[in-house]
PDB file of C-alpha atoms in Angstrom:
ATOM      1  CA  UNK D   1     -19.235   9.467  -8.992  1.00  0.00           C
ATOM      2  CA  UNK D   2     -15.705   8.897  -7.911  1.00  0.00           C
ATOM      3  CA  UNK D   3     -14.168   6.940  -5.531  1.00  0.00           C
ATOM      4  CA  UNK D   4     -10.789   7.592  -3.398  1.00  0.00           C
ATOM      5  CA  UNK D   5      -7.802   4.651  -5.092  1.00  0.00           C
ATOM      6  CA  UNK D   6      -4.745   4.982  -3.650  1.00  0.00           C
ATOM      7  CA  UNK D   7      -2.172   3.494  -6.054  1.00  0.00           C
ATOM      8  CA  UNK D   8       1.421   3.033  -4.453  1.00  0.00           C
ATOM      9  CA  UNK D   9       4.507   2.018  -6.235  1.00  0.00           C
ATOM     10  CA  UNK D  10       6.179  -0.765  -4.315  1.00  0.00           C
ATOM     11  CA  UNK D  11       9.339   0.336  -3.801  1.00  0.00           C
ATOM     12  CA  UNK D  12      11.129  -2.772  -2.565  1.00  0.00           C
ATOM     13  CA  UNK D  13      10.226  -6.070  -1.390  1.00  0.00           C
ATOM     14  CA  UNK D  14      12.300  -7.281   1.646  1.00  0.00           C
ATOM     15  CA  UNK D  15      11.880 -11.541   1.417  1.00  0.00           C
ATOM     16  CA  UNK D  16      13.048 -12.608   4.830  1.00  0.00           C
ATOM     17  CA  UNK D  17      13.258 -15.963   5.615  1.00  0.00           C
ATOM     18  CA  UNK D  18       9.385 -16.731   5.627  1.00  0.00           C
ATOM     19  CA  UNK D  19       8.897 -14.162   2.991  1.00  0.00           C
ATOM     20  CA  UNK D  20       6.593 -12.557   4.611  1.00  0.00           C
ATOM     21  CA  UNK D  21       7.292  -8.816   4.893  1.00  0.00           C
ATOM     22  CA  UNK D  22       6.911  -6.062   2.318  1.00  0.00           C
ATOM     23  CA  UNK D  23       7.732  -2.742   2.374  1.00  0.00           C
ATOM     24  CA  UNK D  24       5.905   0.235  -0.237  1.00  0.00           C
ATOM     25  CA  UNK D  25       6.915   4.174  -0.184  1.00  0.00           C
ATOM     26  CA  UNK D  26       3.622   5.108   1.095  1.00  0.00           C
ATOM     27  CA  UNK D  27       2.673   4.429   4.671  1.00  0.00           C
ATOM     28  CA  UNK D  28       0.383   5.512   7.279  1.00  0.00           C
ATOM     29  CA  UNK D  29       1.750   8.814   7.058  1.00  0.00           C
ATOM     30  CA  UNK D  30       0.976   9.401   3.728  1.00  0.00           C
ATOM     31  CA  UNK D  31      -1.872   8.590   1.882  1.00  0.00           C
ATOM     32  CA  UNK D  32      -2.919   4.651   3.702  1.00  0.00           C
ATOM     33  CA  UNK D  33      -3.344   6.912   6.998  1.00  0.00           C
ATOM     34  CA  UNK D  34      -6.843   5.810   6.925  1.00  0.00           C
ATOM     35  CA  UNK D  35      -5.892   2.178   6.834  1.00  0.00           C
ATOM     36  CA  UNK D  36      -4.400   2.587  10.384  1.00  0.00           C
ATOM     37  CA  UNK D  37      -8.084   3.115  11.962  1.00  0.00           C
ATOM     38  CA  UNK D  38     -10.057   1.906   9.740  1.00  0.00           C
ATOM     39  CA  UNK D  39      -8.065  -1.357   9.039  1.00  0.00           C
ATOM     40  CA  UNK D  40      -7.633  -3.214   5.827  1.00  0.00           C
ATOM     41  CA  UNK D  41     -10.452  -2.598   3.546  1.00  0.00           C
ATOM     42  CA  UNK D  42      -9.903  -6.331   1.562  1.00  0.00           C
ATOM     43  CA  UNK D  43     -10.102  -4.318  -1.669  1.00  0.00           C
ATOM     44  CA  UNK D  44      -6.319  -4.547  -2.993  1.00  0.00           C
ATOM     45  CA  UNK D  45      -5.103  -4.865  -6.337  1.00  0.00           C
ATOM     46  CA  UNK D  46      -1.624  -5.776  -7.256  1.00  0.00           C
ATOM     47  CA  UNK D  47      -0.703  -4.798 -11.304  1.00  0.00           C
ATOM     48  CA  UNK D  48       2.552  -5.281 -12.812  1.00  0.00           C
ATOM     49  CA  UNK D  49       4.232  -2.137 -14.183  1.00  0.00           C
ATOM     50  CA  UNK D  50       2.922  -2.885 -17.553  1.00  0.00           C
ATOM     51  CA  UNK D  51      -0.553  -3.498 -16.200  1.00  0.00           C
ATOM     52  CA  UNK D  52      -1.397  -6.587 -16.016  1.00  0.00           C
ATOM     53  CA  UNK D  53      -3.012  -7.981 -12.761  1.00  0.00           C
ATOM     54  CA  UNK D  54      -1.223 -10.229 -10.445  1.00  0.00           C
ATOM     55  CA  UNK D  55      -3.100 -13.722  -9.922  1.00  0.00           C
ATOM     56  CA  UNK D  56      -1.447 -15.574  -7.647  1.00  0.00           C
ATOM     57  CA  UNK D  57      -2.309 -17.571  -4.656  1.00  0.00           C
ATOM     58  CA  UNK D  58      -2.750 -14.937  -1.406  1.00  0.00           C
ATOM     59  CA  UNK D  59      -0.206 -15.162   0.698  1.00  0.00           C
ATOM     60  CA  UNK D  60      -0.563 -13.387   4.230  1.00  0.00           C
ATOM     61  CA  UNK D  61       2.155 -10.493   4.500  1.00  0.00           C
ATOM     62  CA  UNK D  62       2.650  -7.581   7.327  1.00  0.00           C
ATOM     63  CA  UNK D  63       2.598  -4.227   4.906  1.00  0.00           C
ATOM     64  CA  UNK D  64       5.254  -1.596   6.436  1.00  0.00           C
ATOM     65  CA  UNK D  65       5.489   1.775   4.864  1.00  0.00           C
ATOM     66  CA  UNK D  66       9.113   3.974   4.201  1.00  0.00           C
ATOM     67  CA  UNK D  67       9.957   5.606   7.534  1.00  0.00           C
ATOM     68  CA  UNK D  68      12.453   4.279  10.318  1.00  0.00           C
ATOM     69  CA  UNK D  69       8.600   4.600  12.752  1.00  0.00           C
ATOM     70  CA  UNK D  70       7.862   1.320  14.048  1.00  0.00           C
ATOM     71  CA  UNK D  71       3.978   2.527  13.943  1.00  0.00           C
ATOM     72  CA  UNK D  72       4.213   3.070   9.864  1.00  0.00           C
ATOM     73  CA  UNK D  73       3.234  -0.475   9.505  1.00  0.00           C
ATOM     74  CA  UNK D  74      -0.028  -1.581   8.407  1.00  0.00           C
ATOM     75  CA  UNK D  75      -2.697  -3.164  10.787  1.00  0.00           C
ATOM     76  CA  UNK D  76      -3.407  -6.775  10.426  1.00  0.00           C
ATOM     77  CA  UNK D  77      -1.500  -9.307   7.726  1.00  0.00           C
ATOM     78  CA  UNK D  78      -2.829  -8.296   3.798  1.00  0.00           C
ATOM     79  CA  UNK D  79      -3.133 -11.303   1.045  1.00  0.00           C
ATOM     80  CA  UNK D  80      -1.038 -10.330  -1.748  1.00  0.00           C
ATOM     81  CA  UNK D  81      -0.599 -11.972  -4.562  1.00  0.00           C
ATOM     82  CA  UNK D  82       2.446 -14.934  -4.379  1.00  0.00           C
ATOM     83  CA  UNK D  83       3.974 -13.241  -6.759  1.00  0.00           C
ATOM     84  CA  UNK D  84       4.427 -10.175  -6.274  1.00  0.00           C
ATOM     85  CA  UNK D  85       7.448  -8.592  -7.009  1.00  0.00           C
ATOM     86  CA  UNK D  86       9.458  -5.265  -6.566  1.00  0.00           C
ATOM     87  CA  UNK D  87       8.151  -2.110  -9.053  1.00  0.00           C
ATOM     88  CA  UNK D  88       4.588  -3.239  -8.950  1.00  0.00           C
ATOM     89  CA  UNK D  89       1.795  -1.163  -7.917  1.00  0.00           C
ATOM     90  CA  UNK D  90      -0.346  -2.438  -5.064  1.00  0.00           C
ATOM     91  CA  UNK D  91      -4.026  -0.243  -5.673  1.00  0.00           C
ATOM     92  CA  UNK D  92      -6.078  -0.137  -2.474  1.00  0.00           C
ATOM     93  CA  UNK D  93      -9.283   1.010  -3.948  1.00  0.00           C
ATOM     94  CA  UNK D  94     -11.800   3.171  -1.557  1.00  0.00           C
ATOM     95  CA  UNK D  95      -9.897   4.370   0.875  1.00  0.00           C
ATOM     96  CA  UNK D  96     -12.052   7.127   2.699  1.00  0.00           C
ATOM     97  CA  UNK D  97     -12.281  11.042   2.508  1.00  0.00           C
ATOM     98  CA  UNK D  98      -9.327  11.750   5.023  1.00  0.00           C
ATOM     99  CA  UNK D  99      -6.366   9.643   3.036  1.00  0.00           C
ATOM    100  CA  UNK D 100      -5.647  12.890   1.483  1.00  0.00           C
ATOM    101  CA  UNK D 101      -5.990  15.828   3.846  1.00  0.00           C
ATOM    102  CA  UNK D 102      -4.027  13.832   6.885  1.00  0.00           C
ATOM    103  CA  UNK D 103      -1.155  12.492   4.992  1.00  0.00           C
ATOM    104  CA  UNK D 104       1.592  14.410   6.179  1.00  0.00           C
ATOM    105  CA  UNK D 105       5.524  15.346   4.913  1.00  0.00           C
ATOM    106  CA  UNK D 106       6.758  13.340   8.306  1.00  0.00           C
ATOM    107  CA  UNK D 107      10.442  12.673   7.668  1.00  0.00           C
ATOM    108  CA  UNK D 108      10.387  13.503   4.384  1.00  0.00           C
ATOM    109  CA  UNK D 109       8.165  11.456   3.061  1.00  0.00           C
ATOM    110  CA  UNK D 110       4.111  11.727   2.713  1.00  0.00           C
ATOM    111  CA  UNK D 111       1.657  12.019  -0.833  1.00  0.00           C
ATOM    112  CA  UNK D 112       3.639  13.448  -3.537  1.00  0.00           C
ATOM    113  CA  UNK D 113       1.040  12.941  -6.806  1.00  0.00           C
ATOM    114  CA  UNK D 114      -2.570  12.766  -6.941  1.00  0.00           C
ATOM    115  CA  UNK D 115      -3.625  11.321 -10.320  1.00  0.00           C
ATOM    116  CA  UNK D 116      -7.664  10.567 -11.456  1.00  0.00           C
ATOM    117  CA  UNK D 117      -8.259   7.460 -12.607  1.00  0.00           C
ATOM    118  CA  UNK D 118     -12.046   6.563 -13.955  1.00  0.00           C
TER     119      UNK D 118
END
């Protein structure tokens, strides 16, 4: 049996004053278009680059994804690890059947690798 994992690459962590926004390179146009109806599905993983897990304390932060589209922001606020930190991977595991076919190449960004991981 397998089961849909969307891993995306956090591209860059914008800390504003509260330190509450982030933004990855994959968005509800690409491959967390699910995420926009369905809404958050509380099983997210955030591993270093080496792969080791991130433990710390959840802290609330609005998810927005690569494009200039104010909708290509993620419903809700998701607990992410405290720290967190630009070039980790945040995995949201189970994402549903349609995160692949409807992700689309909308301004130039969209899914760009599919990898299997068991």
């Amino acid at each position: 049996m397998y089961v849909c994992v969307c891993a995306v690459r956090m591209s860059y962590v914008y800390v504003c004053v509260d330190c509450a926004s982030v933004f990855l390179n994959d968005g509800i146009y690409g491959g967390l278009v699910d995420l926009r109806d369905m809404g958050l599905t509380g099983r997210v993983r955030v591993v270093c680059s080496n792969g080791q897990a991130r433990i710390g304390k959840p802290v609330p932060r609005s998810i927005f994804g690569p494009t200039c589209d104010s909708l290509d922001r993620l419903p809700g606020a998701l607990g992410l690890p405290e720290d967190t930190q630009s070039g980790d991977y945040v995995l949201f595991d189970g994402l549903g059947a349609y995160s692949v076919a409807m992700s689309t190449q909308f301004n130039g960004y969209g899914l760009s690798e599919i990898v299997t991981v068991r």
